[in-house]
Coordinates of C-alpha atoms in Angstrom, one line a residue:
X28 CA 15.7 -40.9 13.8
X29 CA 14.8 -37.4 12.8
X30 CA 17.7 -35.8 13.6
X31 CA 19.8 -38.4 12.0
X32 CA 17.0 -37.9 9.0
X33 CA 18.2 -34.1 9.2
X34 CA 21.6 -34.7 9.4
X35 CA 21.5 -36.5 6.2
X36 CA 19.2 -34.8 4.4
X37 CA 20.4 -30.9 5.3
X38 CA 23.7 -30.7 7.2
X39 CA 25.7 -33.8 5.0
X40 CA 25.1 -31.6 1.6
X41 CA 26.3 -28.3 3.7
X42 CA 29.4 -30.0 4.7
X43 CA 30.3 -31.3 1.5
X44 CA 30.0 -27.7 0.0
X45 CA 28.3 -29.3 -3.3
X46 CA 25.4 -27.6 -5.2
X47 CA 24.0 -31.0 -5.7
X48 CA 21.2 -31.3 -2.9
X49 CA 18.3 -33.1 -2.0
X50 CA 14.6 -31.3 -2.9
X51 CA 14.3 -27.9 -0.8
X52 CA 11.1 -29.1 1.7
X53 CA 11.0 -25.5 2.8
X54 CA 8.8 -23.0 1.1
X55 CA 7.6 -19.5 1.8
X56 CA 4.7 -18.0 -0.9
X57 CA 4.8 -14.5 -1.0
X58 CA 1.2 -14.8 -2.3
X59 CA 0.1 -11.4 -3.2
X60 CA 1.1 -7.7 -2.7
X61 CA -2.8 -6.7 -2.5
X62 CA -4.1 -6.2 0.9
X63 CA -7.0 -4.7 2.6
X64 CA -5.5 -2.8 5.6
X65 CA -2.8 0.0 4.9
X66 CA 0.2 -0.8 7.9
X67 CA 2.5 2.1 8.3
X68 CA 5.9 -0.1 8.2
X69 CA 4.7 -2.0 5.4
X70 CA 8.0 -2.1 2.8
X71 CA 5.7 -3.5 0.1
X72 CA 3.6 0.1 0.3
X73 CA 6.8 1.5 0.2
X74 CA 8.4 -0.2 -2.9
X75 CA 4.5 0.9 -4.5
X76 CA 5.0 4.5 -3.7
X77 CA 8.8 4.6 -4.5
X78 CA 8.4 2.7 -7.9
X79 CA 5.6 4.4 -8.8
X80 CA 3.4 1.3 -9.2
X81 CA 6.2 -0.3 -11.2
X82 CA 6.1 -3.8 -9.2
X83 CA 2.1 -3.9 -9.7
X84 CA 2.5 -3.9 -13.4
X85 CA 3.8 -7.5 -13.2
X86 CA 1.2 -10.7 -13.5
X87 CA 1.1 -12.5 -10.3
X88 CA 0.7 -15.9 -10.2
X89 CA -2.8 -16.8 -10.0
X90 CA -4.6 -19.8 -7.6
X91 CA -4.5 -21.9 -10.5
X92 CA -0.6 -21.3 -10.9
X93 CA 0.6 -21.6 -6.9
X94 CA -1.7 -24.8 -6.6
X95 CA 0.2 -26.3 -9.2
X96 CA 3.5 -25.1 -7.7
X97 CA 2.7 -26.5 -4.6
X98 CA 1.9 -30.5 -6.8
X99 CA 6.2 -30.0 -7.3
X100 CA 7.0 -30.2 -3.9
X101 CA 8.1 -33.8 -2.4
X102 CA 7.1 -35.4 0.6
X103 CA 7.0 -33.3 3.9
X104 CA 7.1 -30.5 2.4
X105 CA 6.2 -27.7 4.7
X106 CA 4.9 -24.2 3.5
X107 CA 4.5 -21.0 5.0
X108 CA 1.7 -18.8 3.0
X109 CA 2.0 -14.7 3.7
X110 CA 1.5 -11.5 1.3
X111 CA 0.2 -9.0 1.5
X112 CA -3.0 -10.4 2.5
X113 CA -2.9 -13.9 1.1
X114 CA -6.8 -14.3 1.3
X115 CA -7.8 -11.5 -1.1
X116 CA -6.3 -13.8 -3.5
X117 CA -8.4 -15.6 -5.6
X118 CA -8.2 -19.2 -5.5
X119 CA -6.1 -19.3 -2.9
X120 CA -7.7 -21.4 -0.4
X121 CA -7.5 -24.0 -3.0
X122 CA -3.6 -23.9 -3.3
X123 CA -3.9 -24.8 0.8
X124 CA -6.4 -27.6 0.3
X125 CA -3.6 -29.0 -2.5
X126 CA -0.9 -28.9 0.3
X127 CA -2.8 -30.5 3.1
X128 CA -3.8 -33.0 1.0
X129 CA -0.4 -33.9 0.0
X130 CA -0.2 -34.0 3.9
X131 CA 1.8 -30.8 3.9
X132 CA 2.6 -28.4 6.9
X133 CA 1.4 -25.1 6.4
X134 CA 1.0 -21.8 8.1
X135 CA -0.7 -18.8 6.7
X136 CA 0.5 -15.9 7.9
X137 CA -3.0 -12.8 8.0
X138 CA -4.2 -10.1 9.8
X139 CA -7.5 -11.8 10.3
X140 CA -9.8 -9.2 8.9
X141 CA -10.8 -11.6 6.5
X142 CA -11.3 -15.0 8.8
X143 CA -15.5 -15.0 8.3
X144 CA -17.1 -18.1 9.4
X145 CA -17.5 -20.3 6.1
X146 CA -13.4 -19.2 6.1
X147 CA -12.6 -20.5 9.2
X148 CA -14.7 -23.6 9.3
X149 CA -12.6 -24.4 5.9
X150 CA -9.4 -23.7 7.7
X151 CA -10.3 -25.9 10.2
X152 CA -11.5 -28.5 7.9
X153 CA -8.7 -28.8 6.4
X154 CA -6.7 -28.6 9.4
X155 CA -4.1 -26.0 8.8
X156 CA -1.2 -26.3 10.8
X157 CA -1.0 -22.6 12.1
X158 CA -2.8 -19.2 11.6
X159 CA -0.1 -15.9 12.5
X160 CA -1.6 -13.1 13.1
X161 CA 0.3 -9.6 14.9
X162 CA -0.8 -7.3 17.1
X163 CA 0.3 -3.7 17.6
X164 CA -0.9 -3.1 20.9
X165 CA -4.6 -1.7 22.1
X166 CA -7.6 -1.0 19.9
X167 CA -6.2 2.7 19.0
X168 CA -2.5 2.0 18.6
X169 CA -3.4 -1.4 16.2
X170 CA -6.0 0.9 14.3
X171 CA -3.4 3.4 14.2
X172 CA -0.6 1.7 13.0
X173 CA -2.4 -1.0 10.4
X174 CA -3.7 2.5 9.0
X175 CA -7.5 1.1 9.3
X176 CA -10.4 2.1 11.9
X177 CA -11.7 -1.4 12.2
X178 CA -8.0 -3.6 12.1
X179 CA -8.2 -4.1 15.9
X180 CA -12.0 -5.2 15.5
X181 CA -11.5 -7.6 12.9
X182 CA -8.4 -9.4 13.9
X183 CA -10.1 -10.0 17.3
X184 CA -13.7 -11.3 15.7
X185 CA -11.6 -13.4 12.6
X186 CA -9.6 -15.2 15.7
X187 CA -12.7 -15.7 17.8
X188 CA -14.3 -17.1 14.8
X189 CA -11.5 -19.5 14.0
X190 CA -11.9 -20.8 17.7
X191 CA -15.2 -21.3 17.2
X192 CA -15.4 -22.8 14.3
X193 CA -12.1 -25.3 16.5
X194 CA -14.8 -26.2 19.2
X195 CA -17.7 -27.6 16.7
X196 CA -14.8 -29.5 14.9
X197 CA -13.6 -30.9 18.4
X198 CA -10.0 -30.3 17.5
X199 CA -7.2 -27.5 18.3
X200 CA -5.8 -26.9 14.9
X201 CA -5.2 -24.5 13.5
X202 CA -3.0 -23.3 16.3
X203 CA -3.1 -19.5 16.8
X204 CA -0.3 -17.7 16.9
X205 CA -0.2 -13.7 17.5
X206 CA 3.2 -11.5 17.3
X207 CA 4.0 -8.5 18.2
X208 CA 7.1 -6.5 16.4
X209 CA 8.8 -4.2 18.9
X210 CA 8.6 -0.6 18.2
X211 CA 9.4 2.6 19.9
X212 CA 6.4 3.9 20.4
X213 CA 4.8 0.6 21.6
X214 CA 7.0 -1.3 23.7
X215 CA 5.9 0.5 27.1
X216 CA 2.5 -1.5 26.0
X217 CA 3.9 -4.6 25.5
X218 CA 2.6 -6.1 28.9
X219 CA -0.7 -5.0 27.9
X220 CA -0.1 -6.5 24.7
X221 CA 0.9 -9.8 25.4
X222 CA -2.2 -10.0 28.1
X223 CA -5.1 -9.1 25.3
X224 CA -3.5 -11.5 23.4
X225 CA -4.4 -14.2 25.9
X226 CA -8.2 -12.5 26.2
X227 CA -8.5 -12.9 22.3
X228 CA -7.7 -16.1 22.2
X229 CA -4.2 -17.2 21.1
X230 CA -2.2 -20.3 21.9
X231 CA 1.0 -19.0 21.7
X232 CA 2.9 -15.4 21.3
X233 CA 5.6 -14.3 20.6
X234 CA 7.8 -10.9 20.3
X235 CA 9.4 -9.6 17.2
X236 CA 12.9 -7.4 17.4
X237 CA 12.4 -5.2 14.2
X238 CA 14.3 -6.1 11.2
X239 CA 15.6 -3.1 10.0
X240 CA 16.5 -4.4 6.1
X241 CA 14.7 -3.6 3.2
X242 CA 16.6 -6.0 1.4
X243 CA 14.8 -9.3 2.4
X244 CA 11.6 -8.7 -0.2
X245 CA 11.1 -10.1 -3.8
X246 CA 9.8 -6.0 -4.1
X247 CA 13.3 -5.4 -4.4
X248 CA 14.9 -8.5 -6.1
X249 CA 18.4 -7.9 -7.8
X250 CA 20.8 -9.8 -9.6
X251 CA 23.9 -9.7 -7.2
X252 CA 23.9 -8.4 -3.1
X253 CA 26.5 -7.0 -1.2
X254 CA 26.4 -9.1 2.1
X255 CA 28.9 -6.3 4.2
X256 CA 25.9 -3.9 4.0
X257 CA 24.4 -3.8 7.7
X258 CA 20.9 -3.2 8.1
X259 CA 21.7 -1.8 12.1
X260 CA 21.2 1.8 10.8
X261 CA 17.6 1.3 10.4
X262 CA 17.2 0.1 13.7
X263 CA 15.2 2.7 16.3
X264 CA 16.8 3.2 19.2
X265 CA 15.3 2.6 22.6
X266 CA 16.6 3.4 26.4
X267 CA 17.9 0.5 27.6
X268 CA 17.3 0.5 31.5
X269 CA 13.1 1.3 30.7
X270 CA 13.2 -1.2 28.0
X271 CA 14.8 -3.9 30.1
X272 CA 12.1 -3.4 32.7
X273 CA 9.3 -3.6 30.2
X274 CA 10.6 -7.1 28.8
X275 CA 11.2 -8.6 31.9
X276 CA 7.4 -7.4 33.1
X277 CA 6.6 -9.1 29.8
X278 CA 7.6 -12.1 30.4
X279 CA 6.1 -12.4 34.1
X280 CA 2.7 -11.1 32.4
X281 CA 3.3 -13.8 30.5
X282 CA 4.2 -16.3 32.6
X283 CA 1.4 -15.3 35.0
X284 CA -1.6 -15.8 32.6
X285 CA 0.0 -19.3 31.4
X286 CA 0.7 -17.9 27.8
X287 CA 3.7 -19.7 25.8
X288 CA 5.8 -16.2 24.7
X289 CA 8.6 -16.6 22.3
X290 CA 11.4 -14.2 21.3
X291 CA 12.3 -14.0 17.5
X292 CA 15.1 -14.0 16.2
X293 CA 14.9 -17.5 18.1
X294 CA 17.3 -17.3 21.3
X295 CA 17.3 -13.5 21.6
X296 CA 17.7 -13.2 25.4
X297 CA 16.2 -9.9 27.1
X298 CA 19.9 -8.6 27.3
X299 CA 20.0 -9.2 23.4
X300 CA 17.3 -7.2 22.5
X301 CA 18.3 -4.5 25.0
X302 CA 21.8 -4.6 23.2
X303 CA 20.1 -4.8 19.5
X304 CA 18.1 -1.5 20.1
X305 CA 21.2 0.4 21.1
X306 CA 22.2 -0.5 17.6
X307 CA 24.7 -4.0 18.9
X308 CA 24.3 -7.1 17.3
X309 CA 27.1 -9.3 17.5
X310 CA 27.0 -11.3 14.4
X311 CA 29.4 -14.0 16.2
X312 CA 26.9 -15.2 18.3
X313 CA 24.4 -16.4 15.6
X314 CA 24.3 -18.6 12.7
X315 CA 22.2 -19.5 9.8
X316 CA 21.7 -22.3 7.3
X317 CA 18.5 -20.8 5.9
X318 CA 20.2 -20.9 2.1
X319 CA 20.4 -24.9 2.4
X320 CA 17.2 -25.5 3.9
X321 CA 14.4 -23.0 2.8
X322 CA 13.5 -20.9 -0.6
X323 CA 10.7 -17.9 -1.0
X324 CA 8.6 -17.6 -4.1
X325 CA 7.4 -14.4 -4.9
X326 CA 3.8 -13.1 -5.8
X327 CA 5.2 -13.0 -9.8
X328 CA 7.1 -16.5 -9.3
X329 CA 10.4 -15.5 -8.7
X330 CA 12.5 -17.9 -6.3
X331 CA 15.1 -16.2 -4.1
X332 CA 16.6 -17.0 -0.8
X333 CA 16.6 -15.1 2.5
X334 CA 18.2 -12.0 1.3
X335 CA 16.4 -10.1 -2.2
X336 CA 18.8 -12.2 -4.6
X337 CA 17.2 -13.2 -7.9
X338 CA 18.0 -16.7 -8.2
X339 CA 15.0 -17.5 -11.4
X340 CA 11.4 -17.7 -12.0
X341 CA 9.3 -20.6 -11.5
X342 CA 7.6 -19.9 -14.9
X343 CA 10.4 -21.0 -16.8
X344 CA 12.5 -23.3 -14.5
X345 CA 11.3 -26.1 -12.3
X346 CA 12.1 -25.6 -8.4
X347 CA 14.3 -28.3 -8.4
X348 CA 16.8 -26.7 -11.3
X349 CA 16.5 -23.2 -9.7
X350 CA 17.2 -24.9 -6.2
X351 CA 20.6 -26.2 -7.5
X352 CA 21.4 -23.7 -9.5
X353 CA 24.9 -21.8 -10.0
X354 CA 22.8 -18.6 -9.0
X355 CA 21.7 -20.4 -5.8
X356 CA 25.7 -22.5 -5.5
X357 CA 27.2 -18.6 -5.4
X358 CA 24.9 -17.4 -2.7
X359 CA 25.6 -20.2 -0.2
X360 CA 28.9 -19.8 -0.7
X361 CA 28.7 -15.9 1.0
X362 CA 27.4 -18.0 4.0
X363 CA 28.8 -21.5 3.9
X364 CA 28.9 -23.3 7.5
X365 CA 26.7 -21.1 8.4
X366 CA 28.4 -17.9 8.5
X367 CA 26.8 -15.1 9.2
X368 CA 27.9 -11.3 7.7
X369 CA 26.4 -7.7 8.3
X370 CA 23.6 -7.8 6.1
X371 CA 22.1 -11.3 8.0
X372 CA 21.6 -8.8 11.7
X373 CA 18.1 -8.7 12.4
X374 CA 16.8 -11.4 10.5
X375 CA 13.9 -13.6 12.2
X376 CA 15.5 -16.6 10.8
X377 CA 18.8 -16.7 12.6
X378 CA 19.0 -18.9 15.2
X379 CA 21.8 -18.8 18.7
X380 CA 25.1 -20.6 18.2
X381 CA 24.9 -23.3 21.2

């Protein structure tokens, strides 16, 4: 029945090639550019530092403003919160409680500096679907790398809190997720990696091939894209025969301490990634019907798709007029049945053709 329900509800509208679809049930809140840590490959610092502050003299949205968002959404809705560092905003937590009470899905994406008690034991209250949080590598190298001396600390004591505050609840949720993005100067650690992440306490992990686009942010939002640009450039290069040995040693760390580890973009094989850091990707392989299925929303309202294409602002449109909009009809049509062009390599939400 669901996947009949799916069928109907996503692939039917696709097929038909008509702009006239059902509500979008999946949302991702870009909640705020403000953080508290200062991570090296952050491409919101960037966009700060290259526009001179230009993106922070918008108005985000406020608490207030996303909570009332989220009362547009229909049934089954299911929301993915990140930032920035989603709880330095103000008001935020009660934007979440609005969701799960609508009996939402939601996972907030943090680097769980932030996760004090009285936080969690809200969380958990509430019963959030899913906490993700990454991981760098070892105390040094996460310090290093999310530009803070105590980043390692805290994201260990905000998840051990959040499991605490799961055990007086009696109940497993939220689930704790922790990823690692793979970087040159880290992968040789991943084994490690993946094994602290077991000591700290997550239920799942999973490993990240770096997206090298700059063009998937509402930091950069523009009117029109040009989908034959390829992001593969941007990709660091890493020896293939060492780097196949690390992954597979991953995965038997893994698989040895009983610890569910995931690949992302979802299906990535070890001989993908090996492939992908030598700068291959072969687009043939994947698809993606993100454009019919999900929409972002940006810290100032703006609603665009996967890529950084301005479809409208949710300040003077409702979702459901900027989700079938000519803006948004144009854009699927770059990637209709699920076609895939150079500017999609990379991108965590591609998925394997079967």
């Amino acid at each position: 029945m669901k996947r009949f329900f799916r069928w109907l509800y996503y692939t039917l509208p696709r097929r038909l090639n008509t702009r006239y679809l059902f509500s979008c049930r999946n949302y991702v809140f870009e909640v705020t550019y403000a953080c508290n840590l200062n991570c090296s490959m952050c491409c919101y610092l960037q966009e700060i530092a290259r526009k001179q502050g230009e993106i922070q003299k918008r108005t985000e949205l406020t608490g207030n403003e996303i909570r009332d968002i989220v009362k547009q959404l229909p049934r089954k809705s299911n929301i993915a919160f990140t930032g920035g560092e989603p709880f330095v905003k103000k008001g935020f937590i009660d934007a979440v409680r609005e969701a799960k009470q609508r009996g939402f899905s939601v996972t907030i994406g943090t680097n769980g500096v932030l996760l004090t008690p009285g936080l969690c034991a809200a969380l958990v209250e509430l019963r959030v679907d899913q906490i993700g949080l990454s991981l760098d590598g070892p105390r040094e190298i996460h310090n290093q790398v999310r530009g803070k001396p105590n980043a390692f600390d805290g994201l260990v004591n905000g998840i051990r809190t959040l499991r605490e505050a799961r055990d007086t609840a009696g109940t497993r949720a939220p689930r704790i997720m922790v990823n690692a993005v793979i970087l040159p100067k880290t992968y040789e650690l991943l084994p490690e990696t993946i094994r602290i992440m077991k000591e700290i306490g997550a239920d799942t992990a999973s490993i990240e091939a770096m997206d090298g686009s700059y063009e998937r942010s509402a930091s950069r939002l523009r009117d029109t894209i040009d989908p034959n640009i390829s992001p593969m450039e941007n990709v660091p290069r890493i020896s293939a025969a060492p780097f196949r040995e690390c992954l597979e040693k991953t995965f038997d760390v893994a698989n040895g301490i009983n610890l569910p580890l995931s690949v992302s973009p979802r299906g990535m094989t070890i001989a993908d990634l090996v492939a992908y850091y030598q700068g291959d990707f072969n687009l043939a392989a994947w698809q993606c019907f993100v454009p019919w299925e999900t929409c972002r929303i940006s810290p100032y309202g703006d609603l665009f798709p996967c890529m950084n294409c301005r479809i409208g602002n949710v300040r003077d449109q409702s979702l459901y007029s900027l989700w079938t909009s000519p803006r948004y009809a144009a854009f699927r049509q770059l990637f209709k049945n699920g076609k895939t062009r150079p500017c999609c390599a990379g991108c965590c939400k591609l998925a394997k053709r079967r």
